[in-house]
mmCIF file of C-alpha atoms in Angstrom:
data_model
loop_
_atom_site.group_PDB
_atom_site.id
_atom_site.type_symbol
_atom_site.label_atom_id
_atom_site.label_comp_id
_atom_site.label_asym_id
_atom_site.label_seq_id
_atom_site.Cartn_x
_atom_site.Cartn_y
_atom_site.Cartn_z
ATOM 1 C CA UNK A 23 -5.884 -8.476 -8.477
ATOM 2 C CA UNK A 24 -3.093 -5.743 -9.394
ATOM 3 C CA UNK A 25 -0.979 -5.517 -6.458
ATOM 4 C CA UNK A 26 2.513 -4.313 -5.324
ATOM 5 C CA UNK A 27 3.444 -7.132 -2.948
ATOM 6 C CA UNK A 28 6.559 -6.206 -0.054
ATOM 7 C CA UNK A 29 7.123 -8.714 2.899
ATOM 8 C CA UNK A 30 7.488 -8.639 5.760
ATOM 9 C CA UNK A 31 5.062 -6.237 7.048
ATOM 10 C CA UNK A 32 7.199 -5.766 10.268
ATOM 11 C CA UNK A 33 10.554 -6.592 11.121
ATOM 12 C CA UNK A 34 12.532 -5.847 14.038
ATOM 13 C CA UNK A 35 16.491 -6.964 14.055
ATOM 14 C CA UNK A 36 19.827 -5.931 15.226
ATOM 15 C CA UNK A 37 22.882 -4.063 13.931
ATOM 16 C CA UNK A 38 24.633 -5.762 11.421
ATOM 17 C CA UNK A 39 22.700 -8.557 10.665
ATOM 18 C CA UNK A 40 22.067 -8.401 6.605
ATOM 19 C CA UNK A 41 18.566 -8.876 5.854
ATOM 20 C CA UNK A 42 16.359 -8.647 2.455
ATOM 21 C CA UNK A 43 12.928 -7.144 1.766
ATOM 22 C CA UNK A 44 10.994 -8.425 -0.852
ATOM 23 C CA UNK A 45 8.722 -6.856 -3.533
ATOM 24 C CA UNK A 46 7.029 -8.433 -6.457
ATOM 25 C CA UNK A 47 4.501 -6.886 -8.728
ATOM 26 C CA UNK A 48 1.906 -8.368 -11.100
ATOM 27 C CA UNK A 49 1.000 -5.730 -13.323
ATOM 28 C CA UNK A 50 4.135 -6.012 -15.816
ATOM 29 C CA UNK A 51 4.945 -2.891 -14.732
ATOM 30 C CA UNK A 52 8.645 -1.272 -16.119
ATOM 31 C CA UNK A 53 10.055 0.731 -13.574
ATOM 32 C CA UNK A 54 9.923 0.163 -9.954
ATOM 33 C CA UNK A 55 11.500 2.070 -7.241
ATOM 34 C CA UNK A 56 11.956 1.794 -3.440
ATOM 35 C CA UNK A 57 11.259 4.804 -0.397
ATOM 36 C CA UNK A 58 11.534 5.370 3.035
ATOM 37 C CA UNK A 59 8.858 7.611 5.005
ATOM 38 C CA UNK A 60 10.068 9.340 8.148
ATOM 39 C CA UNK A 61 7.808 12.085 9.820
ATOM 40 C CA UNK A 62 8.087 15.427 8.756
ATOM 41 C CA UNK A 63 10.374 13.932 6.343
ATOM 42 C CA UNK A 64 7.705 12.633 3.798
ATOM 43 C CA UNK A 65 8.999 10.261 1.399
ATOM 44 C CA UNK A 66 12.326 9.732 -0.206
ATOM 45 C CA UNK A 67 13.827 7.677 -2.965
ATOM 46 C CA UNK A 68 16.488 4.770 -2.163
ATOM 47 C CA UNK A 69 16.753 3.108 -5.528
ATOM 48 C CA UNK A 70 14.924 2.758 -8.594
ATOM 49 C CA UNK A 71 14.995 0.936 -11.664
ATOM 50 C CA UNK A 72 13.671 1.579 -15.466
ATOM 51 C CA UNK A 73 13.936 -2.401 -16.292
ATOM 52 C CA UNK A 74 15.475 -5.504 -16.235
ATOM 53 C CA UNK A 75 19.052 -4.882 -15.015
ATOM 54 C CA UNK A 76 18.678 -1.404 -14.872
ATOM 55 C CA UNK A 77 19.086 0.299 -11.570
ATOM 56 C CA UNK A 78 20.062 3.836 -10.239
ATOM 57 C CA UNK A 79 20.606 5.512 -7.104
ATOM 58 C CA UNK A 80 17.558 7.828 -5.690
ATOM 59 C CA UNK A 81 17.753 10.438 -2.946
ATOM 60 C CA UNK A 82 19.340 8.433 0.212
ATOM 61 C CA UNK A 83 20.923 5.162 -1.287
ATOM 62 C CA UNK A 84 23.621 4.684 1.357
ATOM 63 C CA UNK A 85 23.604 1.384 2.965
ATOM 64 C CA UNK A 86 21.025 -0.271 0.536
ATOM 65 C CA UNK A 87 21.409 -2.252 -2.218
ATOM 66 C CA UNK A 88 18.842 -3.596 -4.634
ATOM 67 C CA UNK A 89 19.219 -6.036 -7.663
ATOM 68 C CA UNK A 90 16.537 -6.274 -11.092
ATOM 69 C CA UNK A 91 17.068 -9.550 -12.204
ATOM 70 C CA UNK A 92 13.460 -10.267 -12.877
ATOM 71 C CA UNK A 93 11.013 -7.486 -14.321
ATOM 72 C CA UNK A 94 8.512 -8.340 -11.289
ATOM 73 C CA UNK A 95 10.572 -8.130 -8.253
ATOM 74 C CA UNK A 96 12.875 -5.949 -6.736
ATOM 75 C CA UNK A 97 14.648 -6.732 -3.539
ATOM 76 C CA UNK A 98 16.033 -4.081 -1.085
ATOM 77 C CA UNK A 99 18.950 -5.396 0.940
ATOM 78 C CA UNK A 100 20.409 -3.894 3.868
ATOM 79 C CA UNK A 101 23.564 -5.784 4.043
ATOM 80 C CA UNK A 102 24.853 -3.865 7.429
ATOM 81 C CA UNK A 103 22.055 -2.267 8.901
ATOM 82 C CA UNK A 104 22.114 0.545 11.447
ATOM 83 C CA UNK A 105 19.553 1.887 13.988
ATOM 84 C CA UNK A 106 19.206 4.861 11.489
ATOM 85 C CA UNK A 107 17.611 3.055 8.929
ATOM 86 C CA UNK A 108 14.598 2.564 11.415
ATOM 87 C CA UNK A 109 11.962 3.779 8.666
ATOM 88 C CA UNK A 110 9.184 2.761 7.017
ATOM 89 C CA UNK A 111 9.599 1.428 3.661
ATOM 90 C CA UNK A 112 7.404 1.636 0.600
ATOM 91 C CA UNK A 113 8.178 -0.116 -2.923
ATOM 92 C CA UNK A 114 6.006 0.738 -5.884
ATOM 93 C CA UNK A 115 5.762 0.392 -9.776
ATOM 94 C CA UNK A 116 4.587 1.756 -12.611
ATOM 95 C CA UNK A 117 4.661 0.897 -16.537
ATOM 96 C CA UNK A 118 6.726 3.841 -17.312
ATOM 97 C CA UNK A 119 8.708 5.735 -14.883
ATOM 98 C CA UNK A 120 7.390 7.958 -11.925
ATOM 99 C CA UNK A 121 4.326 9.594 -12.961
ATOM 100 C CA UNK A 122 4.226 9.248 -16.410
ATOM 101 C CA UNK A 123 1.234 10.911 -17.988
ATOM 102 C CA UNK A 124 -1.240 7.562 -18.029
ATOM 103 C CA UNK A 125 0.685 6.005 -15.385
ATOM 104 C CA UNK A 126 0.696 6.563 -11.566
ATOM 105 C CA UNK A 127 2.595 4.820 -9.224
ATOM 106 C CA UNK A 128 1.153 1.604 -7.289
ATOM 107 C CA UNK A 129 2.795 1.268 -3.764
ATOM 108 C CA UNK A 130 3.130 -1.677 -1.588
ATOM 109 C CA UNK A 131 1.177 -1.646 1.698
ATOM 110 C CA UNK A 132 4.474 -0.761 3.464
ATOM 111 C CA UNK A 133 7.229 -2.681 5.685
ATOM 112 C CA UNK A 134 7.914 -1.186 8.513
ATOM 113 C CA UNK A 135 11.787 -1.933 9.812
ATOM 114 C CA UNK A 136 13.522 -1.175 13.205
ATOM 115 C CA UNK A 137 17.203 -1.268 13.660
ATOM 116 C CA UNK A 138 18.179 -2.333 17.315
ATOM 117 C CA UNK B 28 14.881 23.422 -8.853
ATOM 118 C CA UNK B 29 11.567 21.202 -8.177
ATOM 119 C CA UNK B 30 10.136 21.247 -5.310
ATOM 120 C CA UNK B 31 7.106 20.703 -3.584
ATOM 121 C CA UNK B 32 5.376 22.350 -0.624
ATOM 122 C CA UNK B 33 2.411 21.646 2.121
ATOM 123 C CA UNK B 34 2.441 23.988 4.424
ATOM 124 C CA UNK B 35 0.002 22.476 6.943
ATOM 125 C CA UNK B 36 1.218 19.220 8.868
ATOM 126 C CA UNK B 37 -2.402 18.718 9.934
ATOM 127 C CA UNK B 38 -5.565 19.948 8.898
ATOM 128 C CA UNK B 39 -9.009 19.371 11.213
ATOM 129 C CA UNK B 40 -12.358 20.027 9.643
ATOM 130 C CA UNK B 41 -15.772 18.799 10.817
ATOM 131 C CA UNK B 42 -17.374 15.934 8.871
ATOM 132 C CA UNK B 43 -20.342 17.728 6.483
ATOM 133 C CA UNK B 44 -17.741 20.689 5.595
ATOM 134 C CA UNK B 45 -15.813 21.689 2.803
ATOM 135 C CA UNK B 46 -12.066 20.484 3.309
ATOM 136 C CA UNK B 47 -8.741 21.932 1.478
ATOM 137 C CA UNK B 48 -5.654 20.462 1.430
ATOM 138 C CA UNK B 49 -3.249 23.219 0.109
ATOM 139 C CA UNK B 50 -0.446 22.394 -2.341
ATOM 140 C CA UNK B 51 2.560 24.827 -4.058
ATOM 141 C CA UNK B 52 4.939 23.719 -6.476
ATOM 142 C CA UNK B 53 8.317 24.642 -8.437
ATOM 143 C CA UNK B 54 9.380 23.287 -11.606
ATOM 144 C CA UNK B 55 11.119 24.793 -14.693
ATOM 145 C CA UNK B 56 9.237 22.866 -17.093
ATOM 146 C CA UNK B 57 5.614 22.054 -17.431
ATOM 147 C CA UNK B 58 4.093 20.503 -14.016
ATOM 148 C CA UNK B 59 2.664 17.090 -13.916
ATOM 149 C CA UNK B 60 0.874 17.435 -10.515
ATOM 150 C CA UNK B 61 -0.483 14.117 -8.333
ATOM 151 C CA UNK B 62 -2.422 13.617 -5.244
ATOM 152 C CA UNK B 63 -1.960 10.192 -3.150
ATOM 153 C CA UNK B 64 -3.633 9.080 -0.057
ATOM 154 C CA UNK B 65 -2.605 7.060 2.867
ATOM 155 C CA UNK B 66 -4.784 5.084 4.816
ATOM 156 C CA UNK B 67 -3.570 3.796 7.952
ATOM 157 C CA UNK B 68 -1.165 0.455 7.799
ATOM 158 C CA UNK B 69 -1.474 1.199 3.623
ATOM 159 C CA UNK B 70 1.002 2.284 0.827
ATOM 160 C CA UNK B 71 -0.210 5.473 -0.807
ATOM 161 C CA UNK B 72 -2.856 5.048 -3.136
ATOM 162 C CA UNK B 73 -3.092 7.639 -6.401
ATOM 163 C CA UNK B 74 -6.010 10.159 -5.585
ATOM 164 C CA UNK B 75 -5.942 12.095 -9.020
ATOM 165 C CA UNK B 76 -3.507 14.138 -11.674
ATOM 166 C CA UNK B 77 -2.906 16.825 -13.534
ATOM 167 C CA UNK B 78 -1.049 17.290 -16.637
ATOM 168 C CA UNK B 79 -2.608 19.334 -19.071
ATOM 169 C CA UNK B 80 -6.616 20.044 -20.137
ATOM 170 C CA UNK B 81 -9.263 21.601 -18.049
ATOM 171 C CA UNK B 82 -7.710 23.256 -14.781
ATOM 172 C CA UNK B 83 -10.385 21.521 -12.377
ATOM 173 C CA UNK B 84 -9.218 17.136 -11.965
ATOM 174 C CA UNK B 85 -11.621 15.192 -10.516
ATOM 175 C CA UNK B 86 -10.903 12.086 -8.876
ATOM 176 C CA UNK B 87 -11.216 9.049 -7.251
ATOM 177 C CA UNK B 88 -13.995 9.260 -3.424
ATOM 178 C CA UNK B 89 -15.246 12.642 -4.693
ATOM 179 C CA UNK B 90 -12.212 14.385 -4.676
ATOM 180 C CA UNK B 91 -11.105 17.400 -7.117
ATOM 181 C CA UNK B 92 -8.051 19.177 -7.080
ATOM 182 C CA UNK B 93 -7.915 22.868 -8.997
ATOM 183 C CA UNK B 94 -4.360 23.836 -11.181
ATOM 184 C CA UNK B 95 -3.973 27.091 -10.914
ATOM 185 C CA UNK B 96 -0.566 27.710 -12.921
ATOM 186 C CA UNK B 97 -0.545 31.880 -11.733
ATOM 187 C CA UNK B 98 0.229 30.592 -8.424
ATOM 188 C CA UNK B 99 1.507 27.377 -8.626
ATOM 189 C CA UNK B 100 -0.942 25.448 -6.817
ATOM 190 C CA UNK B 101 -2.769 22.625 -6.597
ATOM 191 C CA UNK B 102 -4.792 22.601 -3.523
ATOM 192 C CA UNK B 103 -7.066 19.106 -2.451
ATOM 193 C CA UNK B 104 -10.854 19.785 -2.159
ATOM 194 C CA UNK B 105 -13.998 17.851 -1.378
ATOM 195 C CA UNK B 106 -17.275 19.860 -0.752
ATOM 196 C CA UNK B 107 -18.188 17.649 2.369
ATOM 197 C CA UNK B 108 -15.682 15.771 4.362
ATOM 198 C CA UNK B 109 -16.586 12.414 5.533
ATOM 199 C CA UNK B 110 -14.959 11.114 8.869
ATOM 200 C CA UNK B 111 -13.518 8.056 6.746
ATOM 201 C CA UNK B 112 -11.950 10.662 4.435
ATOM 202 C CA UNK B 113 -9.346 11.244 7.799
ATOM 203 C CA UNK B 114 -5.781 9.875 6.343
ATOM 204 C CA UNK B 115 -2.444 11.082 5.091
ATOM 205 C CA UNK B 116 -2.156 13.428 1.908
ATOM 206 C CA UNK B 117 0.643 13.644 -0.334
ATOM 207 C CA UNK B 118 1.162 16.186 -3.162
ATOM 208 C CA UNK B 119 2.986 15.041 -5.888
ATOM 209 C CA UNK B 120 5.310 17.253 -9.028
ATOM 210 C CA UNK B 121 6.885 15.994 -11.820
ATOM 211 C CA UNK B 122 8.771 18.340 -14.225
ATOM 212 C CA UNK B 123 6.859 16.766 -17.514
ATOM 213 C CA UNK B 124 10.253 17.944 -19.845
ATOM 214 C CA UNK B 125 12.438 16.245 -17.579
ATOM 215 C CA UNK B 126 13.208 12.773 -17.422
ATOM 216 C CA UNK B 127 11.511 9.756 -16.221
ATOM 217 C CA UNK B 128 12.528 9.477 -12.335
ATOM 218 C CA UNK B 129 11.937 12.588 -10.914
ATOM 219 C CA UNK B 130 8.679 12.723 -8.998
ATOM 220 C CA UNK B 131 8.843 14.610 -6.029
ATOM 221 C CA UNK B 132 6.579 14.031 -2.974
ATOM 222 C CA UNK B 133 5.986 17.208 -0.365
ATOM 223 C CA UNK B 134 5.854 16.000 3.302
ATOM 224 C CA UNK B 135 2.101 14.907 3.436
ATOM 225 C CA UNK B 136 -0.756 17.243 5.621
ATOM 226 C CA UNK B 137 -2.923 14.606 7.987
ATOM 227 C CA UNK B 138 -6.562 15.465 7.452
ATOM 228 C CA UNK B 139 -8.848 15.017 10.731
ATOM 229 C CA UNK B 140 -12.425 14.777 10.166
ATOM 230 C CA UNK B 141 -14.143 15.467 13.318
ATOM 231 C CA UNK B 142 -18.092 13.534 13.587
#
Protein backbone atom coordinates (compact mmCIF):
# COMPACT_ATOMS: atom_id res chain seq x y z
CA UNK A 1 0.00 0.00 0.00
CA UNK A 2 1.29 3.71 -0.84
CA UNK A 3 1.77 5.30 2.38
CA UNK A 4 3.56 8.29 4.04
CA UNK A 5 4.74 6.65 7.26
CA UNK A 6 5.70 9.36 10.52
CA UNK A 7 6.22 7.84 14.09
CA UNK A 8 5.40 8.36 16.81
CA UNK A 9 1.85 9.19 16.67
CA UNK A 10 2.12 11.03 20.09
CA UNK A 11 4.87 12.22 22.02
CA UNK A 12 5.00 14.17 25.04
CA UNK A 13 8.68 15.36 26.44
CA UNK A 14 10.42 18.13 28.15
CA UNK A 15 12.47 21.22 27.27
CA UNK A 16 15.61 20.50 25.90
CA UNK A 17 15.66 17.05 25.44
CA UNK A 18 16.61 16.47 21.49
CA UNK A 19 14.32 14.12 19.97
CA UNK A 20 13.73 12.81 16.18
CA UNK A 21 10.54 12.17 14.19
CA UNK A 22 10.59 9.81 11.61
CA UNK A 23 9.04 9.66 8.08
CA UNK A 24 9.53 7.16 5.36
CA UNK A 25 7.64 6.89 2.15
CA UNK A 26 7.16 4.03 -0.33
CA UNK A 27 6.03 5.55 -3.35
CA UNK A 28 9.60 6.77 -4.72
CA UNK A 29 8.37 9.92 -4.36
CA UNK A 30 11.09 13.14 -5.08
CA UNK A 31 10.31 15.81 -2.90
CA UNK A 32 9.11 15.60 0.56
CA UNK A 33 8.46 18.29 2.96
CA UNK A 34 7.52 18.66 6.67
CA UNK A 35 4.41 21.09 8.45
CA UNK A 36 3.07 22.03 11.54
CA UNK A 37 -0.86 22.65 12.01
CA UNK A 38 -1.89 25.04 14.76
CA UNK A 39 -5.62 26.28 14.93
CA UNK A 40 -6.56 29.13 13.10
CA UNK A 41 -3.13 28.89 11.91
CA UNK A 42 -3.69 26.13 9.20
CA UNK A 43 -0.64 24.61 7.99
CA UNK A 44 2.87 25.81 7.56
CA UNK A 45 6.07 24.64 5.99
CA UNK A 46 9.26 23.71 8.26
CA UNK A 47 11.52 22.14 5.68
CA UNK A 48 11.38 20.59 2.45
CA UNK A 49 13.44 18.81 0.15
CA UNK A 50 13.51 18.29 -3.90
CA UNK A 51 15.91 15.02 -3.49
CA UNK A 52 18.57 13.25 -2.16
CA UNK A 53 20.68 15.81 -0.24
CA UNK A 54 18.69 18.53 -1.17
CA UNK A 55 16.97 20.48 1.52
CA UNK A 56 15.59 24.10 2.04
CA UNK A 57 14.06 26.08 4.61
CA UNK A 58 10.00 26.52 4.45
CA UNK A 59 7.90 29.06 6.32
CA UNK A 60 8.92 28.53 10.21
CA UNK A 61 12.29 26.50 10.16
CA UNK A 62 13.67 27.79 13.46
CA UNK A 63 14.61 25.16 15.85
CA UNK A 64 14.24 22.16 13.37
CA UNK A 65 16.51 20.46 11.48
CA UNK A 66 16.00 17.73 8.92
CA UNK A 67 18.59 15.60 6.90
CA UNK A 68 17.85 13.65 3.08
CA UNK A 69 20.23 11.08 3.10
CA UNK A 70 17.94 8.48 1.70
CA UNK A 71 15.22 9.37 -1.07
CA UNK A 72 12.49 7.59 1.28
CA UNK A 73 12.89 9.15 4.59
CA UNK A 74 13.14 12.36 6.01
CA UNK A 75 13.72 12.95 9.66
CA UNK A 76 12.65 16.14 11.56
CA UNK A 77 14.84 16.79 14.59
CA UNK A 78 14.20 19.10 17.27
CA UNK A 79 17.54 19.23 18.81
CA UNK A 80 16.39 21.84 21.75
CA UNK A 81 12.85 21.82 21.91
CA UNK A 82 10.62 24.44 23.50
CA UNK A 83 6.99 24.42 24.77
CA UNK A 84 6.25 26.50 21.56
CA UNK A 85 6.79 23.89 19.26
CA UNK A 86 3.68 22.09 20.87
CA UNK A 87 2.04 21.44 17.28
CA UNK A 88 0.92 18.94 15.29
CA UNK A 89 3.14 17.74 12.67
CA UNK A 90 2.44 16.45 9.20
CA UNK A 91 5.21 15.08 6.64
CA UNK A 92 4.19 14.35 3.09
CA UNK A 93 5.62 13.57 -0.47
CA UNK A 94 5.10 13.82 -3.78
CA UNK A 95 7.04 12.78 -7.15
CA UNK A 96 7.60 16.29 -8.11
CA UNK A 97 7.38 19.16 -5.85
CA UNK A 98 4.17 20.59 -4.10
CA UNK A 99 1.34 20.22 -6.34
CA UNK A 100 2.72 19.56 -9.45
CA UNK A 101 0.14 19.20 -12.18
CA UNK A 102 -0.24 15.06 -11.96
CA UNK A 103 1.03 15.03 -8.57
CA UNK A 104 -0.66 15.86 -5.20
CA UNK A 105 0.80 15.63 -2.05
CA UNK A 106 0.43 12.34 0.23
CA UNK A 107 0.58 13.27 4.02
CA UNK A 108 1.41 11.18 6.93
CA UNK A 109 -1.40 10.46 9.42
CA UNK A 110 0.15 13.13 11.70
CA UNK A 111 2.42 13.21 15.03
CA UNK A 112 1.20 15.09 17.41
CA UNK A 113 4.16 16.66 19.87
CA UNK A 114 3.91 18.54 23.26
CA UNK A 115 6.72 20.48 24.70
CA UNK A 116 6.63 20.45 28.63
CA UNK B 1 1.72 37.86 -3.49
CA UNK B 2 -0.13 34.28 -3.16
CA UNK B 3 -2.38 33.82 -0.91
CA UNK B 4 -5.19 31.89 0.00
CA UNK B 5 -8.46 32.62 1.81
CA UNK B 6 -11.53 30.69 3.73
CA UNK B 7 -13.47 32.88 5.21
CA UNK B 8 -15.65 30.53 7.29
CA UNK B 9 -13.87 28.63 10.29
CA UNK B 10 -16.93 26.37 10.43
CA UNK B 11 -19.64 25.60 8.27
CA UNK B 12 -22.99 23.48 9.63
CA UNK B 13 -25.38 22.09 7.09
CA UNK B 14 -27.97 19.33 7.58
CA UNK B 15 -27.17 15.89 6.14
CA UNK B 16 -29.49 15.58 2.64
CA UNK B 17 -28.47 19.38 1.71
CA UNK B 18 -26.35 21.00 -0.61
CA UNK B 19 -22.98 22.05 1.21
CA UNK B 20 -20.32 24.88 0.02
CA UNK B 21 -17.15 25.30 1.22
CA UNK B 22 -16.03 28.78 -0.10
CA UNK B 23 -12.48 29.37 -1.37
CA UNK B 24 -10.58 32.86 -2.81
CA UNK B 25 -7.25 32.99 -4.08
CA UNK B 26 -4.25 35.40 -5.23
CA UNK B 27 -1.57 34.54 -7.49
CA UNK B 28 0.27 36.45 -10.27
CA UNK B 29 0.58 33.61 -12.47
CA UNK B 30 -1.81 30.95 -13.54
CA UNK B 31 -3.58 29.15 -10.38
CA UNK B 32 -3.15 25.53 -9.74
CA UNK B 33 -6.02 25.17 -7.18
CA UNK B 34 -6.36 21.86 -4.62
CA UNK B 35 -8.84 20.68 -2.17
CA UNK B 36 -7.65 18.25 0.83
CA UNK B 37 -9.62 16.70 3.54
CA UNK B 38 -8.95 15.83 7.07
CA UNK B 39 -10.50 13.18 8.82
CA UNK B 40 -10.10 13.05 12.40
CA UNK B 41 -6.55 11.52 13.83
CA UNK B 42 -5.58 11.60 9.69
CA UNK B 43 -3.06 13.58 7.49
CA UNK B 44 -4.91 15.45 4.77
CA UNK B 45 -5.95 13.46 2.02
CA UNK B 46 -6.13 15.20 -1.77
CA UNK B 47 -9.95 15.82 -2.50
CA UNK B 48 -9.51 17.17 -6.19
CA UNK B 49 -7.53 19.94 -8.53
CA UNK B 50 -7.62 22.35 -10.82
CA UNK B 51 -5.19 23.45 -13.31
CA UNK B 52 -6.48 24.10 -16.54
CA UNK B 53 -9.61 22.44 -18.81
CA UNK B 54 -13.24 22.52 -18.03
CA UNK B 55 -14.01 25.04 -15.05
CA UNK B 56 -16.23 22.37 -13.09
CA UNK B 57 -13.39 19.36 -11.18
CA UNK B 58 -14.94 16.57 -9.96
CA UNK B 59 -13.53 14.51 -7.40
CA UNK B 60 -12.96 11.94 -5.15
CA UNK B 61 -16.72 10.98 -2.43
CA UNK B 62 -18.83 13.03 -4.88
CA UNK B 63 -17.23 16.12 -4.52
CA UNK B 64 -16.85 19.02 -7.30
CA UNK B 65 -15.26 22.15 -6.92
CA UNK B 66 -16.16 25.14 -9.67
CA UNK B 67 -12.96 27.66 -10.98
CA UNK B 68 -14.28 30.62 -11.53
CA UNK B 69 -11.10 32.79 -12.62
CA UNK B 70 -13.49 36.40 -12.67
CA UNK B 71 -13.51 36.04 -9.05
CA UNK B 72 -10.90 34.02 -8.01
CA UNK B 73 -12.63 31.25 -6.47
CA UNK B 74 -12.84 27.92 -5.99
CA UNK B 75 -15.60 27.10 -3.70
CA UNK B 76 -16.18 23.05 -2.37
CA UNK B 77 -19.63 21.61 -3.31
CA UNK B 78 -21.53 18.37 -2.92
CA UNK B 79 -25.32 18.35 -3.78
CA UNK B 80 -26.19 16.29 -0.54
CA UNK B 81 -24.05 16.25 2.49
CA UNK B 82 -23.64 13.06 4.25
CA UNK B 83 -22.98 13.15 8.13
CA UNK B 84 -19.59 11.16 7.40
CA UNK B 85 -18.70 13.98 4.98
CA UNK B 86 -18.16 16.17 8.63
CA UNK B 87 -14.12 16.81 8.64
CA UNK B 88 -11.55 19.50 8.06
CA UNK B 89 -11.23 21.32 4.55
CA UNK B 90 -8.25 22.80 3.19
CA UNK B 91 -7.97 24.95 0.02
CA UNK B 92 -4.95 24.72 -1.68
CA UNK B 93 -2.95 27.53 -4.55
CA UNK B 94 -0.05 27.07 -6.35
CA UNK B 95 1.25 29.83 -8.70
CA UNK B 96 1.70 27.18 -11.82
CA UNK B 97 4.74 29.77 -13.37
CA UNK B 98 6.43 29.73 -10.22
CA UNK B 99 8.62 27.25 -8.91
CA UNK B 100 8.23 23.92 -7.43
CA UNK B 101 7.71 24.59 -3.50
CA UNK B 102 5.24 27.01 -3.21
CA UNK B 103 1.86 25.55 -2.36
CA UNK B 104 -0.02 27.49 -0.10
CA UNK B 105 -2.70 26.07 2.26
CA UNK B 106 -5.65 28.66 3.63
CA UNK B 107 -6.57 27.91 7.31
CA UNK B 108 -9.10 24.99 6.71
CA UNK B 109 -13.30 25.62 7.31
CA UNK B 110 -14.68 22.46 9.63
CA UNK B 111 -17.79 21.18 7.91
CA UNK B 112 -20.64 19.88 10.43
CA UNK B 113 -23.17 17.70 9.00
CA UNK B 114 -26.05 17.65 11.25
CA UNK B 115 -28.39 13.93 10.96
Amino acid sequence: EAQVTQNPRYLITVTGKKLTVTCSQNMNHEYMSWYRQDPGLGLRQIYYSMNVEVTDKGDVPEGYKVSRKEKRNFPLILESPSPNQTSLYFCASSFRGQGARNSPLHFGNGTRLTVT
Amino acid sequence: AQSVAQPEDQVNVAEGNPLTVKCTYSVSGNPYLFWYVQYPNRGLQFLLKYITGDNLVKGSYGFEAEFNKSQTSFHLKKPSALVSDSALYFCAVRDGEAGANNLFFGTGTRLTVIP
